[in-house]
């Protein structure tokens, strides 16, 4: 479909794998929202936009609490999964739309939540501008990430092979490892970042080298989607050989202990 915007990564093809491979537990999100509400950084009720909602992970807990949730994503299959998780009585709707052109009036929302989106959009600043447009005066934009969830040894090895092939830029938008670009852009729009300590909100999951390799074979990890086919195939072959030779081989498991990293942006004044 032609678009007036730059490239953005739709997750429709990986939707069936999404929740199994990128999961933030609802209990952790409830703990996060409790803390934000107690700090006066999140409204106790109202209409919430989940921008780039995916399968609804970060906003379904809000729907459960009685908020009116509108989630938007360009990937129809992700939206379908989000909608399927809604329970009767919840005021939540998930729909296909580009966050750079939301079908919403100005100042339509009491808060915006956004997780792991901007790195998947080349002109991510347009998404920020649009989110600012739909936020009512004073509404927060809550930026949520899960840290230390994706550093499995196999994935690190693969990334190193890709970088060794001369490919340094893996994401379309800002590198998720740093929020410096986002903070600077929002500051230029008059939105201040309010730091909120959340690193104690952590969880655990176990994963095997074989699982990660399967994901790489099926190309489910978005930061590698734009790596040329030949480079990808070579890095995968190297990584497979390395993983098989490691003690424990493909059955080797790792316990991952991700935690939340949350930033709140609010208009100054
Ligand atoms: C890593 S997933 C994050 C999904 C969800 N926010 C979460 O935390 O689980 C990134 C999502 O952004 C969506 N996306 C990418 N570009 C978009 C755009 N321009 N407008 C709306 N959604 C977009 C993708 O389809 C994908 O579902």
Coordinates of C-alpha atoms and ligand atoms in Angstrom, one line a residue:
X1 CA 0.0 0.0 0.0
X2 CA 1.5 3.4 -0.9
X3 CA 2.1 5.7 2.0
X4 CA 3.3 9.2 2.4
X5 CA 5.4 8.1 5.4
X6 CA 8.8 6.4 5.7
X7 CA 9.4 2.7 6.3
X8 CA 7.8 1.1 9.4
X9 CA 7.9 -2.6 10.4
X10 CA 4.6 -4.3 10.5
X11 CA 4.6 -7.4 12.8
X12 CA 1.7 -9.3 11.1
X13 CA 4.0 -12.1 9.9
X14 CA 5.4 -12.7 13.4
X15 CA 2.1 -12.3 15.2
X16 CA 1.7 -16.0 16.0
X17 CA 5.1 -16.0 17.8
X18 CA 4.8 -12.6 19.4
X19 CA 3.5 -13.3 22.9
X20 CA 5.7 -16.4 23.3
X21 CA 8.8 -14.4 22.5
X22 CA 8.2 -10.9 23.9
X23 CA 6.1 -11.1 27.0
X24 CA 5.7 -8.5 29.8
X25 CA 3.7 -10.2 32.6
X26 CA 0.4 -8.4 33.4
X27 CA 1.3 -8.4 37.1
X28 CA 4.4 -6.3 36.3
X29 CA 2.4 -3.9 34.3
X30 CA -0.2 -3.6 37.1
X31 CA 2.7 -2.8 39.6
X32 CA 4.0 -0.2 37.1
X33 CA 0.6 1.5 36.7
X34 CA 0.0 1.4 40.5
X35 CA 3.2 3.3 41.0
X36 CA 2.5 5.9 38.3
X37 CA -1.0 6.5 39.7
X38 CA 0.3 6.9 43.3
X39 CA 3.0 9.3 42.0
X40 CA 0.3 11.4 40.3
X41 CA 1.8 10.6 36.9
X42 CA -1.1 8.7 35.5
X43 CA -4.8 9.4 35.6
X44 CA -7.1 7.2 37.7
X45 CA -9.6 6.8 34.9
X46 CA -10.2 8.1 31.4
X47 CA -9.3 7.3 27.8
X48 CA -5.9 5.8 27.0
X49 CA -4.2 5.4 23.7
X50 CA -1.9 2.4 23.2
X51 CA 0.3 3.5 20.2
X52 CA 1.7 0.5 18.3
X53 CA -0.4 -1.7 20.5
X54 CA 0.7 -5.1 19.0
X55 CA -1.2 -7.8 20.8
X56 CA -2.3 -5.4 23.5
X57 CA 0.1 -6.5 26.2
X58 CA 0.6 -3.1 27.9
X59 CA -3.0 -1.8 27.6
X60 CA -5.1 -4.9 28.4
X61 CA -4.3 -4.5 32.1
X62 CA -5.7 -0.9 31.8
X63 CA -8.8 -2.2 30.2
X64 CA -9.1 -4.7 33.0
X65 CA -9.0 -1.7 35.5
X66 CA -11.9 0.0 33.7
X67 CA -10.0 2.5 31.5
X68 CA -11.3 3.2 28.0
X69 CA -8.5 1.9 25.8
X70 CA -8.0 2.6 22.1
X71 CA -5.1 0.6 20.6
X72 CA -3.7 1.2 17.1
X73 CA -1.2 -0.8 15.1
X74 CA -0.4 -1.2 11.4
X75 CA -0.3 -5.0 11.7
X76 CA -3.9 -6.4 11.2
X77 CA -2.9 -9.8 12.6
X78 CA -1.5 -8.2 15.9
X79 CA -4.7 -6.1 16.2
X80 CA -6.8 -9.3 15.8
X81 CA -4.9 -11.0 18.6
X82 CA -5.3 -7.9 20.9
X83 CA -9.0 -7.7 20.2
X84 CA -9.5 -11.5 20.9
X85 CA -8.1 -11.0 24.4
X86 CA -10.7 -8.4 25.4
X87 CA -13.2 -9.6 27.9
X88 CA -16.9 -8.7 27.9
X89 CA -17.5 -5.5 29.8
X90 CA -14.1 -4.0 29.0
X91 CA -14.1 -0.7 27.1
X92 CA -11.3 -1.6 24.8
X93 CA -11.0 -1.4 21.1
X94 CA -8.0 -2.3 18.9
X95 CA -7.9 -1.2 15.3
X96 CA -5.5 -0.9 12.4
X97 CA -4.0 2.5 11.9
X98 CA -0.7 4.1 11.5
X99 CA 0.4 6.1 14.6
X100 CA 1.7 8.8 12.3
X101 CA -1.9 9.5 11.3
X102 CA -4.3 8.4 14.0
X103 CA -8.1 8.5 13.3
X104 CA -8.6 10.6 16.5
X105 CA -9.5 14.2 17.3
X106 CA -7.0 16.6 18.9
X107 CA -6.7 16.1 22.7
X108 CA -8.7 12.9 22.6
X109 CA -6.7 11.0 25.3
X110 CA -6.0 11.3 29.0
X111 CA -2.8 9.4 28.6
X112 CA -0.7 7.7 26.0
X113 CA 1.1 4.4 26.6
X114 CA 3.7 3.2 24.1
X115 CA 6.1 0.3 24.2
X116 CA 8.8 -0.8 21.9
X117 CA 7.5 1.2 18.9
X118 CA 9.7 4.1 17.9
X119 CA 12.7 1.9 16.9
X120 CA 10.5 0.3 14.3
X121 CA 9.6 3.6 12.4
X122 CA 12.1 5.4 10.2
X123 CA 10.4 8.8 10.7
X124 CA 9.5 8.1 14.4
X125 CA 9.4 11.9 15.1
X126 CA 6.2 12.0 13.1
X127 CA 4.7 9.4 15.5
X128 CA 5.8 11.5 18.5
X129 CA 4.2 14.6 17.0
X130 CA 0.9 12.7 16.4
X131 CA 0.9 11.4 19.9
X132 CA 1.4 14.9 21.2
X133 CA -1.5 16.1 19.0
X134 CA -4.0 13.5 20.5
X135 CA -2.9 14.0 24.1
X136 CA -5.1 16.4 26.1
X137 CA -3.3 19.3 27.8
X138 CA -1.3 17.8 30.7
X139 CA -1.8 14.2 29.7
X140 CA 1.3 12.0 30.1
X141 CA 3.1 9.9 27.5
X142 CA 4.3 6.8 29.3
X143 CA 7.2 5.0 27.5
X144 CA 7.6 1.4 28.6
X145 CA 10.4 -1.0 27.8
X146 CA 11.5 -4.4 29.1
X147 CA 15.2 -4.4 29.7
X148 CA 17.5 -7.4 29.6
X149 CA 14.9 -9.6 27.9
X150 CA 16.7 -10.1 24.6
X151 CA 20.3 -10.6 25.4
X152 CA 20.4 -14.4 25.0
X153 CA 24.0 -15.6 24.2
X154 CA 22.8 -16.9 20.8
X155 CA 21.2 -13.6 19.9
X156 CA 24.3 -11.7 21.0
X157 CA 26.5 -13.9 19.0
X158 CA 24.3 -13.5 15.9
X159 CA 24.3 -9.7 16.4
X160 CA 28.1 -9.7 16.6
X161 CA 28.3 -11.6 13.3
X162 CA 26.0 -9.1 11.6
X163 CA 28.0 -6.2 13.0
X164 CA 31.2 -7.9 11.9
X165 CA 29.8 -7.9 8.3
X166 CA 29.7 -4.1 8.5
X167 CA 26.0 -3.6 9.4
X168 CA 25.9 -1.1 12.3
X169 CA 22.4 0.2 12.1
X170 CA 19.8 -2.5 13.0
X171 CA 16.8 -0.4 13.8
X172 CA 14.8 1.9 11.5
X173 CA 14.3 4.4 14.3
X174 CA 16.3 5.2 17.5
X175 CA 18.3 2.5 19.1
X176 CA 16.2 1.1 22.0
X177 CA 19.4 0.8 24.1
X178 CA 19.2 4.6 24.8
X179 CA 16.4 7.0 25.1
X180 CA 18.6 10.1 24.4
X181 CA 17.1 10.8 21.0
X182 CA 13.6 10.5 22.2
X183 CA 14.3 12.7 25.3
X184 CA 15.9 15.4 23.1
X185 CA 13.0 15.3 20.6
X186 CA 10.3 15.6 23.3
X187 CA 12.3 18.3 25.0
X188 CA 12.3 20.3 21.8
X189 CA 8.5 20.0 21.7
X190 CA 8.3 21.3 25.3
X191 CA 7.8 17.9 26.9
X192 CA 9.9 17.0 30.0
X193 CA 11.0 13.5 31.0
X194 CA 10.1 12.6 34.5
X195 CA 12.3 9.7 35.7
X196 CA 10.4 6.9 37.5
X197 CA 12.2 4.0 39.2
X198 CA 10.9 0.7 38.0
X199 CA 13.9 -1.5 37.7
X200 CA 12.8 -3.5 40.8
X201 CA 9.7 -4.7 38.7
X202 CA 11.4 -7.8 37.3
X203 CA 10.4 -11.3 36.2
X204 CA 12.1 -14.5 35.0
X205 CA 11.8 -16.8 32.1
X206 CA 13.8 -19.7 30.8
X207 CA 14.9 -20.1 27.2
X208 CA 17.1 -22.4 25.3
X209 CA 19.8 -21.9 22.6
X210 CA 17.6 -24.0 20.3
X211 CA 14.6 -21.7 20.8
X212 CA 16.6 -18.6 19.9
X213 CA 18.1 -20.3 16.9
X214 CA 14.6 -21.3 15.7
X215 CA 13.5 -17.7 16.0
X216 CA 16.5 -16.6 14.0
X217 CA 15.8 -19.2 11.3
X218 CA 12.2 -18.0 11.1
X219 CA 13.4 -14.4 11.1
X220 CA 11.0 -13.3 13.8
X221 CA 13.3 -10.7 15.4
X222 CA 12.6 -7.3 13.8
X223 CA 16.0 -5.7 14.2
X224 CA 17.4 -8.1 11.6
X225 CA 14.6 -7.8 9.0
X226 CA 16.5 -5.4 6.8
X227 CA 19.8 -7.4 6.9
X228 CA 20.6 -8.6 3.3
X229 CA 19.7 -12.3 2.7
X230 CA 23.3 -13.4 2.1
X231 CA 24.7 -11.7 5.2
X232 CA 21.9 -13.1 7.3
X233 CA 22.4 -16.7 6.0
X234 CA 26.2 -16.5 6.7
X235 CA 25.6 -15.1 10.2
X236 CA 23.0 -17.8 10.9
X237 CA 25.3 -20.6 9.7
X238 CA 28.2 -19.2 11.9
X239 CA 25.8 -18.9 14.9
X240 CA 24.4 -22.4 14.5
X241 CA 27.9 -23.9 14.4
X242 CA 28.9 -21.9 17.4
X243 CA 25.8 -22.8 19.5
X244 CA 26.1 -26.5 18.7
X245 CA 29.8 -26.5 19.8
X246 CA 29.0 -24.8 23.1
X247 CA 28.7 -27.0 26.3
X248 CA 25.1 -28.2 26.3
X249 CA 24.6 -27.5 22.6
X250 CA 21.1 -26.4 21.5
X251 CA 19.6 -27.7 24.8
X252 CA 21.6 -25.2 26.8
X253 CA 19.1 -23.0 28.8
X254 CA 19.5 -19.5 30.1
X255 CA 17.4 -17.8 32.8
X256 CA 16.6 -14.3 31.7
X257 CA 15.6 -11.7 34.4
X258 CA 14.2 -8.7 32.5
X259 CA 12.9 -5.6 34.3
X260 CA 10.8 -2.6 33.4
X261 CA 12.3 0.7 32.3
X262 CA 9.7 3.4 32.2
X263 CA 9.8 7.1 31.3
X264 CA 7.0 9.6 31.7
X265 CA 6.9 12.6 29.4
X266 CA 4.7 15.6 30.2
X267 CA 4.2 19.0 28.7
X268 CA 6.1 21.7 30.6
X269 CA 4.1 24.1 32.6
Ligands
LIG1 C1 7.8 -4.7 19.2 S1 6.1 -4.5 18.8 C2 5.5 -3.8 20.3 C3 4.0 -4.1 20.4 C4 3.4 -3.7 21.8 N1 3.5 -2.2 22.0 C5 4.1 -4.4 22.9 O1 4.7 -3.7 23.7 O2 4.0 -5.6 23.0 C6 6.1 -3.1 17.7 C7 4.7 -2.9 17.1 O3 4.7 -1.7 16.4 C8 3.8 -1.8 15.2 N2 4.1 -0.7 14.4 C9 5.3 -0.4 13.7 N3 5.1 0.7 13.0 C10 3.9 1.2 13.3 C11 3.2 2.4 12.8 N4 3.8 3.3 12.0 N5 2.0 2.6 13.3 C12 1.4 1.7 14.1 N6 2.0 0.6 14.6 C13 3.3 0.3 14.1 C14 4.2 -3.2 14.7 O4 3.2 -3.7 13.8 C15 4.3 -3.9 16.1 O5 3.0 -4.5 16.4

